[in-house]
Coordinates of C-alpha atoms in Angstrom, one line a residue:
X1 CA -34.9 32.8 24.8
X2 CA -35.1 35.5 21.3
X3 CA -32.6 34.5 18.6
X4 CA -29.5 36.4 17.3
X5 CA -31.8 37.3 14.2
X6 CA -35.2 38.3 15.6
X7 CA -35.0 42.2 15.7
X8 CA -33.5 42.4 11.7
X9 CA -36.0 43.0 9.0
X10 CA -36.5 41.2 6.0
X11 CA -33.9 43.5 4.2
X12 CA -30.8 43.0 7.0
X13 CA -31.5 39.2 6.6
X14 CA -31.7 39.4 2.7
X15 CA -28.5 41.5 2.6
X16 CA -26.6 39.4 5.9
X17 CA -27.4 36.3 3.0
X18 CA -25.7 38.0 0.1
X19 CA -23.2 39.3 2.5
X20 CA -22.5 35.5 3.4
X21 CA -22.6 34.4 -0.2
X22 CA -20.2 36.7 -0.9
X23 CA -17.7 35.8 1.5
X24 CA -15.3 33.4 0.7
X25 CA -14.3 30.7 2.8
X26 CA -10.5 28.7 3.8
X27 CA -10.8 25.7 1.5
X28 CA -12.4 24.2 -1.6
X29 CA -15.8 25.7 -3.0
X30 CA -18.1 24.0 -5.7
X31 CA -21.1 24.4 -6.3
X32 CA -23.8 22.0 -4.6
X33 CA -27.6 22.1 -3.6
X34 CA -26.8 21.1 0.3
X35 CA -30.9 20.0 0.6
X36 CA -31.0 18.1 -2.5
X37 CA -27.7 16.4 -1.4
X38 CA -29.3 15.6 2.1
X39 CA -32.3 14.5 0.9
X40 CA -31.4 12.2 -2.3
X41 CA -29.6 9.4 0.8
X42 CA -33.1 8.7 2.2
X43 CA -34.8 9.4 -0.8
X44 CA -35.4 5.6 -0.8
X45 CA -34.2 2.5 0.4
X46 CA -32.0 -0.1 -1.4
X47 CA -32.0 -3.8 -1.3
X48 CA -29.6 -5.7 -2.9
X49 CA -30.6 -9.0 -4.6
X50 CA -28.1 -12.3 -5.0
X51 CA -27.6 -13.5 -8.7
X52 CA -27.4 -17.2 -7.9
X53 CA -26.2 -17.4 -11.6
X54 CA -23.2 -15.0 -11.9
X55 CA -22.2 -15.7 -8.1
X56 CA -19.0 -18.0 -8.4
X57 CA -18.2 -20.9 -6.1
X58 CA -21.1 -22.8 -3.9
X59 CA -22.7 -20.0 -1.2
X60 CA -21.6 -19.2 1.6
X61 CA -20.1 -16.2 0.0
X62 CA -17.6 -13.8 2.1
X63 CA -16.9 -11.8 -0.6
X64 CA -19.5 -9.6 -2.6
X65 CA -19.5 -8.5 -6.2
X66 CA -22.1 -5.5 -6.4
X67 CA -23.4 -4.5 -10.0
X68 CA -25.2 -1.0 -9.6
X69 CA -24.6 3.1 -9.2
X70 CA -22.2 2.5 -6.2
X71 CA -23.8 5.5 -4.5
X72 CA -26.6 3.0 -3.9
X73 CA -24.5 0.2 -3.3
X74 CA -22.7 2.4 -0.4
X75 CA -25.9 3.2 0.8
X76 CA -26.5 -0.9 0.9
X77 CA -23.5 -1.0 2.8
X78 CA -23.7 1.8 5.3
X79 CA -26.4 -0.4 6.0
X80 CA -24.7 -4.2 6.7
X81 CA -20.6 -2.5 6.9
X82 CA -20.7 -0.1 8.6
X83 CA -17.3 0.7 11.3
X84 CA -15.8 -3.1 9.5
X85 CA -14.3 -2.2 6.6
X86 CA -10.5 -2.3 7.2
X87 CA -8.8 -1.1 4.0
X88 CA -10.9 0.9 1.1
X89 CA -9.2 1.4 -2.0
X90 CA -10.3 3.5 -5.1
X91 CA -9.5 4.7 -8.6
X92 CA -12.1 7.1 -9.3
X93 CA -12.6 8.6 -13.1
X94 CA -9.9 11.4 -13.4
X95 CA -12.7 14.5 -15.2
X96 CA -10.2 14.3 -18.0
X97 CA -13.3 14.8 -19.9
X98 CA -12.5 12.1 -22.4
X99 CA -14.9 9.5 -21.9
X100 CA -13.6 8.7 -18.5
X101 CA -16.4 8.9 -16.6
X102 CA -20.1 8.0 -17.0
X103 CA -22.4 10.1 -15.5
X104 CA -26.5 10.6 -15.5
X105 CA -26.1 7.4 -18.4
X106 CA -23.6 9.4 -20.6
X107 CA -19.9 10.7 -20.4
X108 CA -19.0 13.3 -18.7
X109 CA -18.8 16.5 -21.4
X110 CA -15.0 17.9 -20.6
X111 CA -16.4 21.5 -22.4
X112 CA -19.4 21.8 -19.5
X113 CA -18.3 24.7 -17.3
X114 CA -19.5 22.4 -13.6
X115 CA -17.4 19.7 -14.5
X116 CA -15.1 20.0 -12.1
X117 CA -17.9 21.3 -9.3
X118 CA -20.9 17.6 -11.1
X119 CA -17.0 15.7 -10.4
X120 CA -16.3 16.7 -6.6
X121 CA -20.0 16.7 -6.0
X122 CA -20.4 13.5 -7.3
X123 CA -17.5 11.6 -4.8
X124 CA -18.4 13.8 -2.5
X125 CA -21.7 12.2 -1.8
X126 CA -20.1 8.8 -2.2
X127 CA -16.9 9.4 -0.3
X128 CA -19.1 10.9 2.7
X129 CA -20.8 7.4 2.5
X130 CA -17.5 5.7 2.6
X131 CA -16.3 7.7 5.7
X132 CA -18.9 5.8 7.5
X133 CA -17.8 2.2 6.5
X134 CA -14.1 2.6 8.1
X135 CA -13.7 0.8 11.2
X136 CA -11.5 2.7 13.7
X137 CA -8.3 1.8 12.9
X138 CA -9.3 1.7 8.6
X139 CA -8.0 3.4 6.2
X140 CA -9.2 5.1 3.1
X141 CA -6.4 5.0 -0.1
X142 CA -7.9 7.0 -3.1
X143 CA -5.7 7.2 -7.2
X144 CA -5.5 10.2 -8.6
X145 CA -4.0 12.0 -11.0
X146 CA -1.5 15.5 -10.6
X147 CA -4.2 17.7 -12.4
X148 CA -7.0 16.9 -9.9
X149 CA -4.7 15.7 -6.8
X150 CA -5.5 19.3 -4.9
X151 CA -9.3 19.4 -5.4
X152 CA -9.3 16.0 -4.4
X153 CA -7.2 16.8 -1.5
X154 CA -8.9 19.4 -0.3
X155 CA -12.5 18.0 -0.9
X156 CA -11.3 15.1 1.7
X157 CA -10.0 17.1 4.0
X158 CA -13.6 18.2 4.2
X159 CA -15.0 14.5 3.9
X160 CA -12.1 13.5 6.5
X161 CA -11.6 16.5 8.4
X162 CA -8.1 15.8 10.6
X163 CA -7.6 12.1 8.7
X164 CA -4.8 13.1 6.4
X165 CA -1.7 10.9 6.3
X166 CA -0.1 12.2 3.1
X167 CA 0.4 11.4 0.2
X168 CA 2.2 8.1 -1.8
X169 CA 4.0 8.8 -5.5
X170 CA 4.4 6.1 -8.2
X171 CA 5.1 5.8 -11.6
X172 CA 3.0 5.4 -14.3
X173 CA 5.4 5.0 -17.2
X174 CA 8.9 5.3 -18.3
X175 CA 10.3 7.8 -20.1
X176 CA 7.1 9.9 -21.1
X177 CA 7.0 13.4 -20.8
X178 CA 5.0 16.8 -21.5
X179 CA 5.1 20.4 -22.1
X180 CA 8.3 22.3 -20.8
X181 CA 10.7 18.7 -20.4
X182 CA 8.6 17.6 -17.9
X183 CA 7.4 14.5 -16.9
X184 CA 3.9 13.2 -16.0
X185 CA 4.3 9.9 -15.7
X186 CA 3.4 9.7 -12.3
X187 CA 0.2 9.7 -9.9
X188 CA -0.3 10.0 -6.6
X189 CA -2.4 8.4 -3.7
X190 CA -3.6 9.7 -1.3
X191 CA -3.9 8.3 1.9
X192 CA -6.6 9.2 4.7
X193 CA -6.6 7.1 7.7
X194 CA -8.4 6.7 10.6
X195 CA -7.0 7.7 14.9
X196 CA -6.4 4.5 15.5
X197 CA -4.3 3.4 12.0
X198 CA -1.3 2.4 11.2
X199 CA 0.6 0.8 8.4
X200 CA 2.8 -2.3 9.0
X201 CA 6.1 -0.9 7.6
X202 CA 9.2 -3.0 7.4
X203 CA 11.2 -5.3 9.3
X204 CA 14.1 -3.6 10.3
X205 CA 17.2 -5.3 8.2
X206 CA 19.5 -7.2 10.9
X207 CA 22.3 -8.4 8.8
X208 CA 24.6 -6.3 10.1
X209 CA 24.3 -8.1 14.1
X210 CA 26.6 -10.8 14.7
X211 CA 28.8 -11.9 17.7
X212 CA 32.6 -12.0 16.8
X213 CA 33.7 -11.9 20.1
X214 CA 31.7 -14.6 21.7
X215 CA 29.7 -11.8 23.5
X216 CA 27.5 -13.8 26.0
X217 CA 24.7 -11.2 25.5
X218 CA 24.2 -12.1 21.6
X219 CA 24.7 -10.5 18.6
X220 CA 25.3 -6.8 18.6
X221 CA 26.2 -4.3 16.1
X222 CA 28.0 -0.9 16.7
X223 CA 26.6 2.3 17.0
X224 CA 28.1 5.7 16.9
X225 CA 29.3 7.5 20.5
X226 CA 28.8 10.8 19.9
X227 CA 26.5 13.7 19.5
X228 CA 25.3 16.2 17.5
X229 CA 27.9 19.1 19.0
X230 CA 30.6 20.4 18.2
X231 CA 34.0 20.9 19.8
X232 CA 33.2 24.7 20.8
X233 CA 29.6 23.8 21.6
X234 CA 31.6 21.4 24.4
X235 CA 34.4 21.4 25.3
X236 CA 34.3 19.5 28.5
X237 CA 33.6 16.8 25.9
X238 CA 36.5 17.3 24.6
X239 CA 39.3 14.2 26.2
X240 CA 40.6 11.0 24.9
X241 CA 39.6 7.4 24.9
X242 CA 42.2 4.8 25.6
X243 CA 42.5 2.0 24.1
X244 CA 43.9 -0.7 26.7
X245 CA 44.7 -3.2 24.8
X246 CA 47.2 -1.5 22.5
X247 CA 47.5 1.3 24.7
X248 CA 46.2 4.4 21.7
X249 CA 44.4 6.7 22.3
X250 CA 41.0 8.1 20.0
X251 CA 40.0 11.9 19.7
X252 CA 36.5 12.5 19.3
X253 CA 35.5 14.2 15.9
X254 CA 35.6 17.8 16.7
X255 CA 32.0 17.8 14.8
X256 CA 30.0 15.4 17.0
X257 CA 32.2 15.0 20.0
X258 CA 31.7 12.2 22.3
X259 CA 28.0 11.3 23.9
X260 CA 29.2 10.1 27.4
X261 CA 31.4 11.6 29.9
X262 CA 34.9 10.7 31.7
X263 CA 35.2 9.5 35.7
X264 CA 35.7 12.7 37.6
X265 CA 33.0 14.8 35.5
X266 CA 30.1 16.1 38.0
X267 CA 26.5 15.6 37.0
X268 CA 26.7 12.8 34.9
X269 CA 23.5 11.3 34.7
X270 CA 25.1 7.9 32.5
X271 CA 27.6 5.7 32.7
X272 CA 31.1 7.1 31.8
X273 CA 33.2 5.6 29.6
X274 CA 35.5 4.0 31.6
X275 CA 32.7 1.7 33.1
X276 CA 31.6 1.2 29.7
X277 CA 35.0 -0.4 28.8
X278 CA 34.8 -2.8 31.9
X279 CA 31.8 -4.1 30.4
X280 CA 32.6 -4.4 27.0
X281 CA 30.6 -2.3 25.3
X282 CA 33.4 0.0 23.2
X283 CA 34.0 -1.2 20.3
X284 CA 37.9 0.6 18.4
X285 CA 37.1 0.7 14.5
X286 CA 40.4 0.7 12.6
X287 CA 41.9 -1.4 15.8
X288 CA 46.3 -0.7 16.1
X289 CA 46.3 2.3 13.3
X290 CA 47.4 5.2 14.9
X291 CA 49.9 8.0 14.0
X292 CA 52.2 10.0 16.0
X293 CA 53.7 13.4 16.6
X294 CA 57.0 13.4 19.0
X295 CA 56.7 17.3 19.1
X296 CA 54.5 20.4 19.0
X297 CA 56.7 21.8 16.2
X298 CA 56.2 18.3 14.0
X299 CA 51.8 18.7 14.4
X300 CA 51.5 22.1 13.4
X301 CA 53.8 21.2 10.6
X302 CA 51.4 18.9 9.5
X303 CA 48.5 20.7 9.8
X304 CA 50.6 23.4 7.0
X305 CA 51.0 20.6 5.0
X306 CA 47.2 19.5 5.3
X307 CA 48.6 16.0 6.6
X308 CA 47.3 16.4 10.3
X309 CA 44.9 13.7 12.0
X310 CA 41.0 14.4 10.7
X311 CA 40.2 14.7 13.6
X312 CA 43.2 17.6 14.8
X313 CA 42.6 21.2 14.5
X314 CA 44.7 23.9 15.8
X315 CA 42.4 25.4 18.4
X316 CA 40.8 22.3 20.0
X317 CA 41.4 23.1 24.2
X318 CA 43.8 19.9 24.6
X319 CA 45.5 20.4 20.9
X320 CA 49.3 20.5 23.6
X321 CA 48.1 16.5 24.7
X322 CA 48.1 15.6 21.0
X323 CA 51.9 15.4 21.5
X324 CA 54.0 11.9 22.3
X325 CA 50.4 10.0 21.7
X326 CA 49.6 7.5 19.4
X327 CA 46.4 8.7 18.4
X328 CA 44.1 6.3 16.7
X329 CA 42.9 6.8 13.0
X330 CA 39.5 5.0 13.6
X331 CA 36.5 5.8 15.8
X332 CA 34.8 4.5 19.4
X333 CA 31.6 3.0 19.1
X334 CA 28.8 2.0 21.7
X335 CA 27.6 -2.2 21.3
X336 CA 23.8 -2.0 20.7
X337 CA 22.5 -6.0 21.3
X338 CA 19.6 -7.9 18.9
X339 CA 17.8 -8.7 22.5
X340 CA 17.4 -5.1 23.1
X341 CA 15.6 -4.1 20.4
X342 CA 11.9 -4.0 19.9
X343 CA 10.6 -6.9 18.6
X344 CA 7.9 -4.7 16.9
X345 CA 10.4 -2.6 15.4
X346 CA 10.0 -1.6 11.7
X347 CA 10.8 1.0 9.1
X348 CA 8.2 3.5 7.8
X349 CA 6.9 2.8 4.4
X350 CA 8.0 5.0 2.3
X351 CA 5.9 8.0 0.4
X352 CA 7.9 6.5 -3.0
X353 CA 5.7 3.2 -3.8
X354 CA 9.2 2.5 -5.8
X355 CA 11.1 1.4 -3.2
X356 CA 8.6 -0.9 -1.2
X357 CA 11.0 -3.2 1.4
X358 CA 10.0 -6.3 1.8
X359 CA 12.2 -9.5 3.8
X360 CA 13.9 -10.8 0.9
X361 CA 15.1 -7.9 -1.4
X362 CA 14.7 -4.7 0.3
X363 CA 13.4 -3.5 -2.7
X364 CA 10.7 -5.0 -4.9
X365 CA 9.5 -2.3 -7.9
X366 CA 5.9 -1.8 -8.0
X367 CA 4.7 -1.8 -11.5
X368 CA 3.9 0.3 -14.4
X369 CA 0.1 1.0 -16.2
X370 CA 1.8 -1.1 -18.7
X371 CA 1.7 -4.2 -16.2
X372 CA -2.0 -3.8 -15.3
X373 CA -2.8 -4.1 -19.0
X374 CA -0.7 -7.4 -19.4
X375 CA -2.3 -9.1 -17.0
X376 CA -6.0 -8.2 -17.9
X377 CA -4.3 -8.8 -21.4
X378 CA -3.0 -12.4 -20.2
X379 CA -6.7 -13.2 -18.4
X380 CA -9.2 -12.3 -21.1
X381 CA -7.4 -12.7 -24.0
X382 CA -8.3 -8.9 -25.2
X383 CA -7.9 -5.5 -23.0
X384 CA -11.4 -4.8 -21.3
X385 CA -10.3 -1.9 -19.6
X386 CA -8.5 0.7 -20.2
X387 CA -5.6 2.1 -17.8
X388 CA -5.9 -0.7 -15.2
X389 CA -3.5 -0.2 -12.7
X390 CA -1.4 -3.0 -11.7
X391 CA -1.6 -6.0 -9.6
X392 CA 1.5 -5.6 -8.3
X393 CA 0.8 -1.4 -6.4
X394 CA -2.8 -2.3 -5.2
X395 CA -1.1 -5.6 -3.7
X396 CA 1.3 -4.0 -1.6
X397 CA -0.9 -0.9 -0.9
X398 CA -3.5 -3.4 0.4
X399 CA -0.3 -5.5 2.6
X400 CA 0.5 -2.4 4.3
X401 CA -2.8 -1.6 5.4
X402 CA -4.9 -5.2 6.4
X403 CA -4.0 -8.1 8.3
X404 CA -5.0 -11.7 7.2
X405 CA -8.7 -11.3 8.6
X406 CA -9.9 -7.9 7.5
X407 CA -12.3 -7.0 5.2
X408 CA -11.1 -4.6 1.9
X409 CA -13.5 -2.4 -0.3
X410 CA -13.3 -1.1 -3.5
X411 CA -17.0 1.1 -4.7
X412 CA -14.9 1.8 -8.1
X413 CA -14.0 -1.8 -8.8
X414 CA -13.5 -1.9 -12.8
X415 CA -11.7 -4.6 -13.9
X416 CA -11.3 -6.0 -9.9
X417 CA -7.6 -5.6 -9.8
X418 CA -8.3 -4.8 -6.0
X419 CA -9.7 -8.0 -6.0
X420 CA -7.1 -10.5 -7.2
X421 CA -4.9 -8.7 -5.0
X422 CA -6.4 -9.8 -2.3
X423 CA -6.5 -13.6 -3.7
X424 CA -2.4 -13.4 -4.4
X425 CA -2.6 -12.2 0.2
X426 CA -4.1 -14.4 1.0
X427 CA -2.9 -17.2 -0.8
X428 CA 0.5 -16.0 0.0
X429 CA 0.1 -16.2 4.0
X430 CA -2.9 -18.1 4.1
X431 CA -5.3 -15.0 5.4
X432 CA -8.9 -15.0 5.2
X433 CA -8.9 -10.8 3.9
X434 CA -12.6 -10.6 2.2
X435 CA -13.2 -8.3 -0.5
X436 CA -16.2 -6.5 -1.9
X437 CA -16.2 -4.7 -5.2
X438 CA -18.7 -2.6 -6.6
X439 CA -18.8 -1.4 -9.9
X440 CA -21.7 0.4 -12.5
X441 CA -22.7 -1.4 -15.7
X442 CA -21.7 2.3 -17.6
X443 CA -24.4 1.4 -20.0
X444 CA -25.1 4.5 -22.1
X445 CA -27.2 5.8 -25.2
X446 CA -25.0 4.7 -27.4
X447 CA -24.0 1.0 -25.4
X448 CA -27.6 0.3 -23.7
X449 CA -26.3 -3.2 -23.3
X450 CA -22.9 -2.8 -21.6
X451 CA -22.6 -4.2 -18.6
X452 CA -18.6 -3.6 -16.7
X453 CA -19.4 -5.4 -13.6
X454 CA -20.6 -8.6 -14.7
X455 CA -18.4 -8.9 -18.1
X456 CA -15.2 -7.1 -16.4
X457 CA -15.4 -6.8 -12.4
X458 CA -16.6 -10.3 -11.8
X459 CA -15.5 -11.8 -14.8
X460 CA -12.2 -11.3 -13.9
X461 CA -12.9 -13.1 -10.6
X462 CA -14.1 -16.0 -12.5
X463 CA -11.1 -16.7 -14.5
X464 CA -8.6 -16.4 -11.8
X465 CA -11.0 -18.5 -9.9
X466 CA -10.9 -21.0 -13.0
X467 CA -7.5 -20.6 -14.3
X468 CA -5.1 -23.5 -14.6
X469 CA -2.1 -21.2 -14.6
X470 CA 0.5 -21.9 -12.4
X471 CA 0.4 -18.2 -11.0
X472 CA -3.1 -18.2 -10.0
X473 CA -2.5 -21.4 -7.8
X474 CA -4.6 -21.0 -4.9
X475 CA -6.5 -18.0 -6.1
X476 CA -9.6 -19.2 -5.8
X477 CA -12.4 -16.9 -4.1
X478 CA -16.0 -17.1 -4.3
X479 CA -18.1 -14.4 -4.5
X480 CA -21.8 -13.6 -4.6
X481 CA -23.2 -11.0 -7.5
X482 CA -26.0 -9.0 -5.8
X483 CA -27.8 -6.0 -7.7
X484 CA -29.1 -3.0 -6.7
X485 CA -32.7 -1.8 -6.7
X486 CA -34.9 0.9 -5.0
X487 CA -37.9 0.3 -3.0
X488 CA -40.1 4.0 -2.2
X489 CA -40.2 3.1 1.8
X490 CA -44.1 3.4 1.5
X491 CA -43.8 0.7 -0.1
X492 CA -41.6 -2.0 1.5
X493 CA -44.0 -4.3 3.4
X494 CA -45.0 -4.9 -0.4
X495 CA -41.7 -4.8 -2.2
X496 CA -39.3 -6.1 0.1
X497 CA -38.6 -9.7 -0.2
X498 CA -37.7 -11.8 2.4
X499 CA -34.6 -13.0 0.1
X500 CA -33.3 -9.3 -0.2
X501 CA -34.0 -8.8 3.6
X502 CA -32.1 -12.0 4.5
X503 CA -28.7 -11.1 2.4
X504 CA -29.3 -7.4 4.6
X505 CA -29.5 -9.2 7.9
X506 CA -26.7 -11.6 7.2
X507 CA -24.9 -9.2 6.6
X508 CA -25.5 -6.8 9.1
X509 CA -24.4 -9.7 11.4
X510 CA -20.8 -10.5 9.8
X511 CA -21.9 -13.7 9.0
X512 CA -21.3 -15.1 5.0
X513 CA -24.1 -15.1 2.5
X514 CA -26.2 -17.7 1.7
X515 CA -29.2 -18.3 -0.2
X516 CA -32.6 -18.1 0.8
X517 CA -34.9 -20.7 0.9
X518 CA -38.7 -19.4 0.1
X519 CA -39.6 -23.2 0.7
X520 CA -38.7 -22.9 4.8
X521 CA -41.1 -20.9 7.4
X522 CA -37.7 -19.8 9.1
X523 CA -34.4 -20.0 7.5
X524 CA -31.4 -20.5 10.1
X525 CA -27.4 -19.3 9.6
X526 CA -25.4 -20.2 12.3
X527 CA -22.2 -19.0 12.3
X528 CA -19.3 -19.4 14.6
X529 CA -20.6 -17.2 17.5
X530 CA -23.9 -15.9 16.5
X531 CA -26.9 -17.2 15.1
X532 CA -29.4 -15.4 12.8
X533 CA -33.3 -16.4 12.6
X534 CA -35.9 -14.8 9.6
X535 CA -38.7 -16.2 10.4
X536 CA -41.1 -16.2 7.3
X537 CA -43.9 -17.9 9.1
X538 CA -44.3 -19.7 12.8
X539 CA -43.8 -23.7 12.7
X540 CA -43.7 -25.8 16.1
X541 CA -40.0 -27.0 14.9
X542 CA -39.1 -23.2 15.6
X543 CA -40.0 -23.6 19.2
X544 CA -38.4 -26.6 19.5
X545 CA -35.1 -25.1 18.0
X546 CA -35.9 -22.2 20.5
X547 CA -35.1 -25.1 23.7
X548 CA -32.8 -24.2 25.9
X549 CA -31.0 -22.1 23.2
X550 CA -28.1 -19.7 23.9
X551 CA -29.5 -15.9 23.9
X552 CA -26.7 -14.1 23.9
X553 CA -25.7 -14.3 20.1
X554 CA -29.0 -15.3 19.0
X555 CA -30.9 -12.9 16.7
X556 CA -34.6 -13.5 15.3
X557 CA -36.5 -11.4 13.0
X558 CA -40.2 -11.7 11.9
X559 CA -42.7 -9.6 9.5
X560 CA -44.7 -9.3 12.1
X561 CA -43.0 -9.9 16.1
X562 CA -46.0 -9.9 17.5
X563 CA -48.4 -12.7 16.5
X564 CA -45.2 -15.0 16.5
X565 CA -44.6 -14.2 20.4
X566 CA -47.5 -15.4 21.0
X567 CA -47.4 -18.2 19.0
X568 CA -44.2 -19.0 21.1
X569 CA -46.2 -20.5 24.4
X570 CA -44.8 -18.2 26.5
X571 CA -40.9 -18.6 25.8
X572 CA -39.0 -15.5 26.7
X573 CA -37.3 -14.4 22.7
X574 CA -36.5 -11.0 21.6
X575 CA -37.9 -11.2 17.8
X576 CA -37.0 -8.0 16.1
X577 CA -38.9 -6.6 13.3
X578 CA -37.3 -6.9 10.3
X579 CA -38.7 -3.8 8.3
X580 CA -38.1 -1.1 10.8
X581 CA -34.8 -2.8 11.4
X582 CA -33.6 -2.0 8.3
X583 CA -35.0 0.9 7.8
X584 CA -33.8 2.1 11.2
X585 CA -30.2 1.2 10.1
X586 CA -30.2 2.5 6.4
X587 CA -31.3 6.8 7.3
X588 CA -28.4 6.0 10.2

């Protein structure tokens, strides 16, 4: 079939392309080279190598700290952790131009006319990779300031179409203000969730449930017996409900009349108030308090004096029936029992982070930036990182976004606040959340020896693990320290080290990382449900070990599978090629 452009001349095609380039599209546009961007993802292979000396606590390691460009780290993680991360929190550079962002080994110049586009493209490439890491019930949380928020939101909507849930607002400081007598002391956390994601919410407050009348159905509270209709809209809902114990009649609120009918009404679909009364479901407020108008003139006089009952109106359809009755001063409500409430019924969390609720106080205040600075100074003895987020902020976000066994990623880890938040939550509820912290060295021409990842990101976790401060008790979490390095695809057969392949395979199979034993002919990692083997060279002990093994969750890899299979003496084992497996996963 001929293409739609086959009949166009060269000049017409050029004109069509120029028109397309001139045409504005709905959304955010920035300067980018799509071909170059696509090529960058698969320009080379990324391996991660464990540095045992910089790792903390003995192996196996459930947590990872990765040193390197986060673009490279994310490419490795997409190979090893695709679809498994429950919560990604990042605090990316805000692109202020005030030495907050190292790009191409130097700080971005705020006078650069392409600064915004460079920043957007920088984040776009990384967020596109991060998208593939999210679990089906995962969420991405991104901190940003007011100046860059609009750009970032529109870009994120391109990266994650249909996933925007909203924005949290949190107060970064107190008392600050800028020009125009307008305070800019708030930052934002953008929220993008996969279809199955939900925040945990907060427990409903059940303190208003009690059982003063010893109702056999258990504790109860009372709800309104009203509907959002006025006495003019629902004239048939304007009647008295009588308390048989006191003989007092209760009129409806004329602006919100009764939501139930009375016996004799036609078309009733729910129980009339008389049945509710017999079932001991009605509650009479201000019981025993009433007013009485013995004549219509007395009632009209009360209208003129503005002392009439609060629910009285001159044009009520039953105004004459008010005469000679004891008119209750309270209202009538209906019992709602605690046993009928859903066990998982929760309140949604507010977009204002100053008021995340807890079981005890219903109001825990998220800290300001100064709290984050104090926390870093308390551990390091000095301010080693500018404007760190407070642990309380990240802790509550992670608490709401993850469960006790989930994986949390921060690929702009900075001072490792996210790692501390995860550690605090695990200490609090006994959970086994895991973290992956990615941070670069941020070395520049002016500071070639700088290593933020080693000296701040990882060091903060080490200090927490070693601290004897009571407030950090039970926080210890070991981690493997890895470095990214690039390998040309054509050089993989020679340059990919067995230890690097072992780390990637363990991560792919959701196993904690261990150190590779280069002296052993084959390495084994047996998890609770998975057995992983990497064969470097054949050894008769492998055949003996394979006898009678359950093949369902057994994964055997080798550099030259065919040669190993020949030596297995007919033992049927699926042996996968190391190089081809990793490359296929890497280029997915």
